[in-house]
XYZ file of C-alpha atoms in Angstrom:
674
model
C -120.444 -63.544 -139.564
C -122.869 -62.651 -137.078
C -125.100 -65.483 -135.606
C -127.237 -66.119 -132.626
C -128.695 -69.302 -130.803
C -132.199 -68.834 -129.588
C -132.616 -70.906 -126.716
C -135.531 -72.606 -125.946
C -136.027 -75.105 -122.939
C -139.021 -76.883 -122.379
C -142.447 -75.025 -123.525
C -140.701 -71.793 -123.101
C -138.584 -69.338 -125.354
C -135.368 -68.851 -122.519
C -132.179 -66.536 -123.893
C -130.649 -65.754 -126.720
C -127.285 -65.359 -127.558
C -124.617 -63.883 -129.535
C -121.794 -66.276 -131.184
C -118.814 -64.220 -131.510
C -116.091 -65.317 -134.065
C -113.150 -66.654 -132.567
C -114.259 -67.905 -128.543
C -115.547 -71.169 -128.625
C -118.705 -71.852 -126.861
C -119.458 -74.840 -124.953
C -122.949 -76.091 -123.955
C -124.022 -78.173 -121.375
C -124.950 -78.632 -117.305
C -122.045 -77.044 -115.797
C -122.473 -73.753 -114.610
C -118.914 -73.100 -116.464
C -120.160 -73.399 -119.661
C -121.257 -70.716 -121.628
C -125.286 -71.737 -122.385
C -126.032 -73.358 -119.348
C -128.810 -75.752 -120.207
C -131.245 -76.975 -117.095
C -131.718 -80.346 -118.300
C -130.804 -83.954 -116.155
C -130.610 -85.833 -120.112
C -127.423 -82.575 -120.791
C -124.450 -83.831 -119.321
C -122.166 -81.786 -117.810
C -120.268 -80.520 -120.696
C -122.515 -81.460 -124.078
C -121.229 -79.429 -127.152
C -119.237 -77.172 -128.456
C -120.085 -74.272 -131.011
C -116.746 -72.567 -132.806
C -115.763 -70.406 -136.057
C -113.664 -72.316 -137.947
C -113.102 -71.503 -142.252
C -116.079 -68.876 -142.507
C -118.371 -71.884 -140.867
C -119.737 -72.091 -137.320
C -118.728 -76.086 -136.280
C -121.130 -77.875 -133.501
C -119.493 -80.815 -132.267
C -120.482 -83.110 -129.453
C -118.659 -83.634 -127.033
C -119.239 -87.345 -126.097
C -122.095 -86.583 -123.978
C -124.068 -89.544 -122.918
C -127.366 -88.588 -124.495
C -125.560 -86.947 -127.395
C -126.934 -84.051 -129.217
C -129.273 -84.011 -133.308
C -130.214 -81.605 -135.691
C -133.298 -82.595 -137.420
C -133.843 -85.382 -135.747
C -130.279 -86.276 -136.559
C -127.793 -87.184 -134.585
C -124.368 -85.736 -134.775
C -121.253 -87.519 -134.902
C -117.874 -85.365 -135.780
C -118.218 -81.774 -136.836
C -121.462 -81.011 -138.215
C -121.286 -77.393 -140.071
C -124.730 -75.381 -139.043
C -126.973 -73.509 -141.375
C -129.119 -70.946 -140.966
C -132.391 -72.022 -139.504
C -131.101 -75.518 -138.157
C -132.579 -76.321 -134.750
C -130.354 -78.053 -132.423
C -132.083 -80.133 -129.630
C -129.999 -81.207 -126.031
C -132.382 -83.218 -124.483
C -135.683 -81.237 -123.792
C -133.888 -78.105 -124.937
C -134.222 -76.621 -128.512
C -131.450 -73.884 -129.823
C -132.064 -72.328 -133.253
C -129.270 -71.180 -135.270
C -129.668 -68.239 -137.283
C -127.898 -65.120 -138.557
C -130.759 -62.567 -138.882
C -132.907 -62.360 -135.561
C -135.372 -60.738 -137.639
C -135.853 -64.571 -139.766
C -135.506 -66.405 -136.275
C -139.477 -67.155 -136.841
C -141.440 -67.108 -140.067
C -144.030 -64.039 -139.299
C -146.779 -66.749 -139.361
C -145.877 -68.323 -136.451
C -144.331 -65.269 -133.762
C -144.754 -62.411 -135.949
C -141.990 -59.748 -137.367
C -139.132 -58.671 -135.461
C -138.807 -55.076 -133.596
C -136.667 -52.593 -134.534
C -133.306 -52.289 -132.231
C -134.164 -49.732 -128.979
C -131.574 -47.013 -128.730
C -130.391 -48.279 -125.453
C -128.825 -51.094 -127.762
C -131.299 -54.457 -126.546
C -133.040 -56.376 -130.039
C -137.103 -56.882 -128.699
C -138.494 -59.938 -130.526
C -142.212 -59.417 -130.170
C -144.274 -62.534 -130.775
C -147.412 -63.807 -130.655
C -149.651 -66.955 -129.778
C -149.325 -69.781 -132.375
C -149.563 -73.440 -133.127
C -148.245 -73.989 -136.608
C -145.118 -75.542 -135.624
C -145.911 -77.893 -133.019
C -142.330 -79.256 -132.733
C -140.686 -75.681 -132.490
C -142.782 -73.099 -131.295
C -146.008 -73.096 -128.082
C -149.103 -71.909 -127.395
C -147.330 -70.915 -124.307
C -144.750 -68.373 -125.902
C -143.058 -65.119 -123.575
C -144.197 -61.608 -125.291
C -141.056 -60.739 -125.800
C -137.564 -62.267 -125.638
C -134.895 -59.371 -125.034
C -131.254 -59.886 -125.849
C -128.827 -57.364 -124.800
C -125.530 -56.757 -126.903
C -123.568 -53.602 -124.706
C -123.489 -52.508 -121.814
C -126.885 -50.911 -119.245
C -127.487 -47.295 -120.674
C -126.544 -46.076 -116.934
C -122.672 -46.699 -117.426
C -122.460 -44.835 -120.524
C -120.369 -41.248 -119.809
C -123.476 -37.962 -120.559
C -122.273 -34.870 -120.008
C -122.805 -33.453 -116.411
C -125.852 -30.403 -117.656
C -127.771 -32.870 -118.951
C -131.581 -31.665 -118.847
C -133.128 -34.710 -118.916
C -132.255 -35.964 -115.298
C -132.688 -34.368 -112.435
C -129.330 -33.007 -110.042
C -130.022 -36.180 -107.758
C -130.411 -38.878 -110.695
C -127.365 -36.819 -112.083
C -125.612 -37.646 -109.351
C -126.981 -41.307 -108.796
C -125.688 -42.418 -112.209
C -122.366 -40.865 -111.858
C -121.975 -42.540 -108.881
C -122.819 -45.841 -110.562
C -120.361 -45.178 -113.429
C -117.796 -44.042 -110.661
C -118.343 -47.185 -108.929
C -118.240 -49.535 -111.761
C -115.143 -48.053 -112.680
C -113.132 -48.041 -109.267
C -114.303 -51.903 -109.006
C -111.629 -52.247 -112.206
C -109.097 -50.153 -110.576
C -105.822 -52.464 -110.427
C -103.747 -50.052 -108.057
C -104.715 -47.273 -105.420
C -103.206 -44.613 -107.276
C -106.004 -45.129 -110.198
C -108.572 -45.241 -107.530
C -107.179 -42.319 -107.142
C -107.268 -40.726 -110.127
C -110.905 -42.036 -111.201
C -112.038 -40.829 -107.327
C -110.944 -37.161 -108.532
C -112.111 -37.182 -112.094
C -115.637 -38.109 -111.198
C -115.536 -35.402 -108.735
C -114.784 -32.553 -111.140
C -116.736 -33.471 -113.131
C -120.110 -33.578 -110.944
C -119.256 -30.824 -108.023
C -118.106 -26.856 -108.331
C -114.894 -28.259 -107.464
C -111.226 -27.531 -109.784
C -108.724 -28.802 -107.189
C -108.263 -31.780 -104.801
C -106.223 -34.543 -103.608
C -106.595 -38.263 -102.149
C -104.729 -38.925 -99.216
C -104.383 -42.330 -97.459
C -102.925 -44.048 -94.252
C -99.955 -46.912 -94.648
C -101.570 -50.588 -94.937
C -102.561 -52.476 -92.018
C -102.781 -48.664 -89.902
C -103.658 -48.989 -86.258
C -103.930 -46.554 -83.166
C -105.190 -43.090 -83.832
C -105.264 -41.158 -87.156
C -102.223 -38.886 -87.445
C -102.161 -35.930 -90.140
C -97.636 -36.546 -90.679
C -99.156 -40.197 -91.763
C -100.952 -39.217 -94.554
C -99.815 -39.983 -98.399
C -101.011 -38.282 -100.764
C -102.075 -40.666 -103.414
C -102.706 -38.504 -106.747
C -103.810 -34.642 -106.847
C -105.548 -32.658 -109.507
C -105.903 -28.835 -110.464
C -108.162 -27.695 -113.475
C -106.908 -24.013 -112.121
C -104.068 -22.244 -113.446
C -102.516 -22.234 -109.694
C -100.900 -25.682 -108.225
C -102.562 -27.622 -105.836
C -101.954 -27.012 -101.932
C -101.964 -29.585 -98.960
C -105.067 -29.634 -97.391
C -104.560 -27.499 -93.757
C -103.678 -29.413 -90.781
C -106.263 -28.109 -88.869
C -108.951 -29.002 -91.048
C -107.170 -32.346 -92.115
C -106.575 -33.243 -87.689
C -111.012 -32.153 -86.966
C -112.090 -34.567 -89.769
C -109.445 -37.295 -88.851
C -110.461 -37.070 -85.490
C -114.098 -36.342 -85.866
C -114.477 -39.140 -89.008
C -117.244 -36.524 -90.382
C -117.113 -34.867 -93.532
C -116.813 -30.863 -93.514
C -118.121 -28.091 -96.303
C -116.924 -25.411 -95.597
C -117.643 -21.338 -97.727
C -116.290 -18.171 -98.187
C -112.868 -19.398 -96.704
C -110.265 -16.697 -98.511
C -108.420 -15.968 -95.737
C -108.970 -17.860 -93.235
C -105.675 -20.029 -92.748
C -107.335 -22.453 -90.301
C -109.451 -23.993 -92.960
C -107.994 -22.963 -96.231
C -105.399 -24.171 -98.654
C -102.084 -21.989 -98.539
C -99.138 -21.761 -100.844
C -95.393 -21.102 -100.097
C -96.213 -17.625 -99.046
C -99.014 -18.663 -96.666
C -101.393 -17.165 -99.065
C -104.928 -18.913 -98.580
C -106.439 -19.352 -102.741
C -109.287 -21.278 -101.564
C -112.306 -19.278 -101.587
C -114.637 -22.725 -100.181
C -113.988 -26.738 -99.064
C -115.018 -29.997 -99.027
C -113.023 -32.543 -96.554
C -114.321 -36.300 -96.068
C -113.055 -38.964 -94.255
C -112.531 -42.083 -96.236
C -113.741 -44.943 -93.504
C -114.893 -48.902 -94.245
C -116.579 -49.374 -91.707
C -114.850 -48.000 -88.361
C -111.962 -48.134 -89.990
C -110.108 -44.568 -91.189
C -108.748 -45.458 -94.475
C -107.468 -41.523 -95.513
C -108.833 -38.552 -96.722
C -110.143 -37.270 -99.671
C -109.726 -32.844 -100.183
C -110.967 -30.692 -102.426
C -111.677 -26.959 -102.922
C -112.504 -24.167 -105.104
C -110.621 -21.460 -106.287
C -113.600 -19.564 -108.600
C -115.418 -17.525 -107.194
C -118.205 -18.142 -109.410
C -118.136 -22.168 -108.456
C -119.230 -22.284 -105.198
C -119.777 -26.477 -103.884
C -123.181 -26.674 -101.701
C -124.640 -29.348 -99.337
C -125.431 -31.054 -102.165
C -121.699 -31.603 -103.430
C -120.522 -32.484 -100.119
C -123.291 -35.565 -99.980
C -121.470 -36.572 -103.329
C -118.140 -36.213 -102.469
C -118.858 -38.231 -99.116
C -120.778 -41.033 -101.158
C -117.414 -41.440 -103.279
C -114.988 -41.797 -100.503
C -117.617 -44.365 -98.933
C -117.414 -45.660 -102.647
C -113.558 -45.536 -102.454
C -113.327 -47.224 -99.185
C -115.019 -50.356 -100.320
C -112.627 -49.688 -103.399
C -109.460 -49.570 -101.642
C -110.618 -52.715 -99.328
C -111.868 -54.769 -101.844
C -107.891 -54.053 -103.600
C -106.347 -54.584 -100.261
C -108.472 -57.827 -99.598
C -106.902 -58.824 -102.875
C -103.352 -58.473 -102.826
C -103.695 -59.980 -99.218
C -105.743 -63.095 -100.836
C -102.630 -62.824 -103.731
C -99.655 -63.155 -101.402
C -101.886 -65.980 -99.406
C -102.231 -67.466 -102.695
C -98.665 -67.352 -103.248
C -97.186 -68.851 -99.890
C -100.121 -71.740 -101.088
C -98.903 -72.051 -104.478
C -94.954 -72.253 -102.998
C -95.620 -74.415 -99.663
C -97.726 -77.154 -101.931
C -94.852 -76.939 -104.349
C -92.308 -77.696 -101.578
C -94.819 -80.626 -100.963
C -95.155 -82.155 -104.179
C -91.117 -81.549 -104.214
C -91.116 -83.608 -100.925
C -93.544 -85.986 -102.224
C -92.306 -86.922 -105.769
C -89.339 -87.440 -104.685
C -90.276 -90.132 -103.583
C -92.346 -90.922 -106.360
C -89.761 -90.339 -109.005
C -87.657 -92.659 -107.331
C -88.877 -95.811 -109.036
C -88.024 -99.491 -108.799
C -88.240 -102.238 -106.620
C -85.356 -104.159 -107.480
C -83.121 -105.451 -104.576
C -79.901 -103.232 -105.577
C -82.383 -99.576 -105.218
C -83.793 -101.016 -101.731
C -80.056 -101.243 -100.795
C -79.959 -97.583 -102.538
C -83.210 -96.931 -99.703
C -81.942 -98.219 -96.349
C -79.145 -95.997 -97.483
C -81.439 -92.574 -97.551
C -82.836 -94.202 -95.032
C -79.622 -94.103 -91.831
C -78.038 -91.065 -93.541
C -81.315 -88.562 -93.500
C -81.428 -88.363 -89.444
C -77.654 -87.571 -89.915
C -75.688 -83.829 -90.142
C -72.692 -85.904 -91.585
C -71.955 -84.857 -94.969
C -73.175 -87.098 -97.645
C -70.529 -88.456 -101.155
C -73.751 -89.455 -104.077
C -71.673 -91.558 -106.139
C -72.934 -92.630 -109.975
C -72.657 -92.522 -113.645
C -74.804 -89.775 -115.367
C -78.406 -90.238 -115.570
C -79.321 -92.328 -112.807
C -80.805 -89.632 -110.653
C -78.619 -88.586 -107.990
C -79.938 -85.001 -107.331
C -83.405 -87.777 -107.059
C -81.501 -89.702 -103.757
C -79.748 -85.946 -102.685
C -83.827 -84.897 -101.943
C -84.566 -87.604 -100.978
C -81.758 -87.273 -97.768
C -82.968 -84.049 -97.713
C -86.496 -83.961 -98.135
C -86.412 -87.254 -95.162
C -84.041 -85.463 -93.077
C -84.828 -82.622 -90.035
C -84.650 -79.904 -92.252
C -86.468 -80.769 -94.739
C -88.554 -77.464 -94.144
C -85.242 -75.555 -94.835
C -84.454 -74.503 -98.521
C -82.663 -77.505 -100.900
C -80.589 -75.646 -103.391
C -78.438 -77.441 -106.047
C -75.657 -76.018 -108.099
C -73.734 -77.767 -110.863
C -70.094 -77.232 -110.447
C -69.442 -78.339 -113.846
C -71.728 -75.477 -115.715
C -69.693 -72.978 -113.937
C -66.083 -71.026 -114.871
C -63.467 -71.255 -112.077
C -64.597 -67.352 -110.760
C -68.195 -67.387 -111.627
C -68.200 -70.801 -109.395
C -67.000 -68.744 -106.240
C -69.326 -66.119 -106.597
C -72.109 -68.569 -107.301
C -71.075 -70.360 -104.292
C -70.076 -67.651 -101.320
C -71.644 -64.546 -103.588
C -69.896 -61.486 -104.368
C -69.690 -57.872 -103.408
C -70.835 -55.422 -105.689
C -67.795 -54.119 -107.778
C -66.469 -57.570 -107.086
C -65.194 -58.106 -110.513
C -66.077 -56.716 -114.093
C -70.372 -57.566 -114.245
C -71.034 -56.696 -110.330
C -73.154 -54.587 -110.298
C -74.964 -55.436 -107.094
C -74.390 -57.183 -104.198
C -75.142 -61.231 -104.698
C -75.762 -63.904 -102.094
C -74.475 -67.032 -102.884
C -75.687 -70.489 -102.586
C -74.243 -71.133 -99.608
C -76.309 -68.296 -97.803
C -79.344 -69.095 -99.358
C -79.649 -72.439 -98.221
C -79.517 -71.812 -94.802
C -80.353 -74.176 -91.925
C -81.927 -76.433 -95.288
C -79.419 -78.524 -97.654
C -76.747 -77.252 -100.523
C -76.179 -80.164 -102.808
C -72.981 -79.831 -105.157
C -73.353 -81.900 -108.494
C -70.357 -82.714 -109.967
C -68.180 -82.162 -107.561
C -65.002 -83.601 -109.177
C -65.339 -80.290 -112.040
C -64.264 -77.947 -109.113
C -60.894 -75.807 -109.286
C -58.006 -76.802 -106.386
C -58.463 -72.739 -105.231
C -62.122 -73.241 -105.049
C -61.468 -76.550 -103.634
C -59.667 -74.883 -100.476
C -62.222 -72.168 -99.580
C -64.607 -75.167 -100.306
C -63.124 -77.532 -97.625
C -62.949 -74.391 -94.712
C -67.008 -73.840 -94.963
C -67.215 -77.835 -94.483
C -64.818 -77.813 -91.400
C -67.535 -74.853 -90.236
C -65.639 -72.090 -90.945
C -67.275 -68.244 -91.568
C -66.334 -67.458 -95.375
C -66.110 -64.478 -96.719
C -68.168 -62.658 -99.975
C -65.477 -62.525 -103.324
C -64.142 -59.036 -103.236
C -65.483 -58.345 -99.416
C -64.801 -58.200 -95.974
C -67.326 -59.431 -94.298
C -67.250 -62.837 -91.880
C -70.542 -64.843 -92.835
C -71.306 -68.182 -91.323
C -74.137 -70.576 -92.055
C -75.694 -73.744 -90.846
C -75.672 -75.789 -94.218
C -75.624 -79.704 -94.994
C -74.026 -80.425 -97.553
C -74.872 -83.333 -100.154
C -71.754 -83.639 -102.924
C -72.465 -86.042 -106.588
C -70.334 -87.088 -108.391
C -69.703 -89.348 -111.606
C -65.674 -89.069 -111.815
C -63.131 -91.748 -110.169
C -62.241 -89.188 -107.087
C -59.786 -91.974 -105.867
C -57.793 -91.478 -108.674
C -58.450 -87.496 -109.208
C -56.773 -88.123 -105.748
C -53.467 -90.101 -106.636
C -53.029 -88.000 -109.687
C -53.399 -84.158 -107.480
C -56.815 -82.912 -109.704
C -59.073 -83.650 -106.048
C -57.922 -82.624 -102.467
C -57.449 -85.885 -100.154
C -58.697 -83.898 -97.254
C -61.500 -82.199 -98.950
C -61.854 -86.354 -100.969
C -62.425 -87.525 -96.690
C -63.979 -84.586 -95.509
C -67.152 -85.070 -98.599
C -66.834 -89.104 -98.131
C -68.448 -89.643 -94.144
C -71.227 -91.087 -95.763
C -71.429 -93.030 -99.024
C -74.105 -93.738 -101.643
C -73.329 -95.358 -104.536
C -76.751 -96.082 -106.857
C -75.821 -98.521 -109.476
C -76.498 -97.914 -113.256
C -79.601 -99.043 -115.005
C -77.740 -102.304 -116.773
C -77.175 -103.066 -113.115
C -81.299 -103.601 -112.162
C -82.774 -104.402 -115.427
C -85.612 -105.890 -112.997
C -86.388 -102.056 -112.717
C -86.892 -101.495 -116.840
C -89.772 -102.779 -116.946
C -91.636 -100.402 -114.264
C -89.804 -97.517 -114.880
C -90.584 -97.566 -118.498
C -94.216 -97.730 -117.234
C -93.727 -95.053 -114.792
C -92.683 -92.927 -118.012
C -95.058 -94.152 -120.537
C -97.944 -92.809 -118.023
C -96.414 -89.861 -117.351
C -96.091 -88.749 -121.329
C -100.218 -90.034 -122.148
C -100.936 -87.318 -119.300
C -98.797 -84.397 -120.573
C -98.947 -85.271 -124.862
C -102.969 -86.447 -124.562
C -101.967 -89.579 -126.169
C -104.023 -93.237 -125.093
C -100.879 -95.726 -125.799
C -102.067 -98.767 -123.638
C -98.166 -99.853 -123.099
C -94.981 -101.634 -124.922
C -95.545 -104.380 -127.899
C -93.722 -108.000 -125.721
C -90.365 -107.573 -128.273
C -89.658 -103.803 -127.854
C -89.954 -104.741 -123.929
C -87.392 -107.586 -124.519
C -84.928 -104.993 -126.390
C -85.022 -102.279 -123.723
C -84.403 -105.262 -121.572
C -81.178 -106.425 -123.671
C -80.326 -102.888 -123.851
C -77.031 -101.498 -122.085
C -78.457 -97.976 -121.341
C -75.284 -95.785 -121.352
C -77.406 -93.410 -120.215
C -79.420 -94.518 -117.586
C -82.486 -93.480 -116.365
C -82.352 -90.216 -118.234
C -81.619 -92.614 -121.711
C -84.475 -93.948 -120.694
C -86.703 -91.353 -119.642
C -86.035 -89.693 -123.321
C -86.533 -92.726 -125.397
C -89.790 -93.220 -124.244
C -91.102 -89.927 -124.621
C -90.292 -89.689 -128.321
C -91.969 -93.014 -128.944
C -94.991 -91.900 -126.626
C -94.268 -88.672 -129.083
C -94.256 -90.897 -133.268
C -95.772 -94.259 -132.308
C -98.671 -94.626 -134.655
C -100.217 -97.971 -132.962
C -101.275 -98.531 -129.158
C -98.518 -100.001 -128.243
C -94.829 -99.231 -128.550
C -93.527 -101.540 -131.056
C -89.807 -101.651 -131.378
C -89.258 -99.601 -134.486
C -90.351 -97.071 -132.721
C -87.399 -97.086 -129.672
C -84.211 -95.136 -131.132
C -81.205 -96.418 -129.117
C -77.851 -95.600 -129.151
C -75.083 -97.512 -130.169
C -72.582 -95.647 -127.322
C -70.617 -97.566 -125.061
C -71.778 -97.538 -121.311
C -68.723 -95.884 -118.603
C -67.795 -98.142 -115.622
C -68.199 -101.610 -117.002
C -64.640 -101.951 -118.304
C -64.218 -104.953 -120.955
C -67.965 -105.157 -121.239
C -68.078 -104.040 -124.810
C -65.106 -105.889 -126.099
C -66.269 -107.658 -129.484
C -67.379 -110.958 -128.473
C -64.851 -114.107 -128.725
C -65.065 -116.810 -131.713
C -66.641 -119.479 -130.729
C -63.869 -121.634 -128.966
C -61.896 -124.192 -130.863
C -59.804 -126.921 -129.251
C -56.033 -126.611 -129.864
C -53.055 -127.915 -127.747
C -50.417 -125.511 -126.625
C -47.784 -126.217 -129.681
C -50.281 -125.114 -132.431
C -50.794 -121.798 -129.561
C -47.371 -121.201 -129.466
C -46.929 -121.666 -133.419
C -49.711 -119.262 -133.842
C -48.285 -116.785 -131.782
C -45.033 -116.804 -132.816
C -46.750 -116.727 -136.156
C -48.359 -113.681 -135.422
C -45.842 -111.510 -133.289
C -43.186 -112.180 -136.514
C -45.683 -110.330 -138.671
C -46.374 -107.471 -136.308
C -42.593 -106.837 -135.945
C -41.636 -107.064 -139.750
C -39.747 -110.307 -139.475
C -37.508 -108.396 -137.053
C -35.914 -111.854 -134.827
C -34.204 -109.470 -132.552
C -37.881 -107.462 -131.563
C -39.643 -110.644 -131.818
C -37.241 -112.344 -129.209
C -37.571 -109.705 -126.449
C -41.302 -109.560 -127.221
C -41.470 -112.773 -126.177
C -39.072 -112.955 -123.489
C -37.146 -115.726 -125.040
C -33.559 -115.583 -126.978
C -33.276 -115.091 -130.305
C -31.739 -118.838 -130.556
C -34.231 -119.848 -128.833
C -36.549 -118.062 -131.388
C -34.413 -119.673 -134.108
C -35.230 -123.228 -133.013
C -39.408 -122.705 -132.900
C -39.221 -121.033 -136.430
C -37.170 -124.157 -138.054
C -40.177 -126.594 -135.553
C -42.865 -124.947 -136.438
C -41.482 -124.520 -139.983
C -42.345 -120.973 -140.251
C -41.609 -118.512 -142.708
C -41.591 -115.219 -144.161
C -44.614 -114.432 -145.970
C -42.549 -112.351 -147.977
C -40.405 -114.690 -149.218
C -42.798 -116.548 -150.512
C -45.067 -113.613 -152.706
C -40.970 -113.043 -153.757
């Protein structure tokens, strides 16, 4: 669907903009818009036009002064029809499918023919018939360009319609445009040689460059050939050392004709035969800095380069120098941006550590104090807490608050890897150490040199790996898996676990000496149920986070929903709370999160014995005799009235049991039923 916006600002027609299906067009005062309107009544991002379901749609972007079509303010999406006039401030945009129908003959005259270079010209005349849209101050022409300039169109090299200088200038213009878009030096070299072969009388050549950031006097041996080309049946032969040295030293381009037989100027093959009739050699310079060399020659007696070809080659060499310099600057900028991005990421991580440890309870204040005391030390830290309480955040806070904050922070989950893979992950491996080890790999210990290594779920580490890990903790060097080279690193270790390490030590599943080596400093992160005063703060933190990510605008939690979260035991701790809030933000139907939006599990919590046993019935006062009678009856029933077993369970004699049965008049229920 071909469509146009004929744009009028004030009393003058300003431009014609072509609308392309699949490309949304924004209109506004900011220069980032496709259609820029310099009108104070126009918002920075005022409106947009897009193609949907075979229709062009106009949508106002909550602008300050609104958007109108035919004096009617647009609310929601408006389907544009041919001839509609969109009004934004003092500007008018006429929507048409055919430029020939943009204006009636009575007010501006017929549309002229499309000219031969691909532009559309509207010839107009003055009129006062339509005072609401048109003005007597109309320009005589409006030009709308749809295609690239004709000077960038490829032309035959022997085009007689242009003089030689004009053809050379046009070729150089096209070549400069193409070089500016080249993604690498090889593409620049290929484009330059192709342009030179087309515009000059040569049939072989190459482009050489010096290494990046090359300094000092240029040496022929330092030139790297980026690309070579030949249009003859003979292969390309490298430039002679004498000629290249002269050009590099003097910094001047050289044209040498009739060099057949001159070994100092011509290109020689492997047998020393000179096959060039004429040679051009030009330096590639950027200001006073030498970047490389262009070498061209002709092997055909009928194609002899002239001084104009030398001038063109020198112009191409200068253009190539600019392209190479721009490419180098672009690569350096990309590297700098990558470095800055990494630094920003590390800074965000450092700042994010403190911002993500949310909670103002007494328990979290105690954790913050322990982090502050542990951070300056080099001692090993053991962080303990249930799954989901945020042990990794605490470890990051310790690292980024310590003198090692400029070093790397590396985290390894010991439970996610098998015994063999964990050893390889921690200490690295040599090529061929095991099946699949196709190359040497550096371990996490080496990767975290001068930094911090966090070992999550340390209790899942195998006994063999524990022994090797203990030696490294004690300062001994280690070897990669399958290697013999000893490696020594400077690493602070932070371990984390949700297991009862004391019980594992007692049962032989965890080394006693490693336990004491890890537990130099200990930070206990409390479960969420033991700091319920942090639940509202955490819930609102996650609500703001997911509002921003999803674009929702939920205002908060309903009071009964917040009370439900306060009373819930949170077996998954902060991780579960985060997931519950995320789901509620996505699925909530109102402006507040209601209890029905919260999906809470029925799992029991870990670490608190007896917290989830059924609640006892209401207390009923009873005498000791009544309690004894009921207990004896229940025990007899459980043993199927085996008196010997019952007496043993109760810790009394069989005769004593018989007396109590008679005293309490207990009777076997089976006898009653019989």
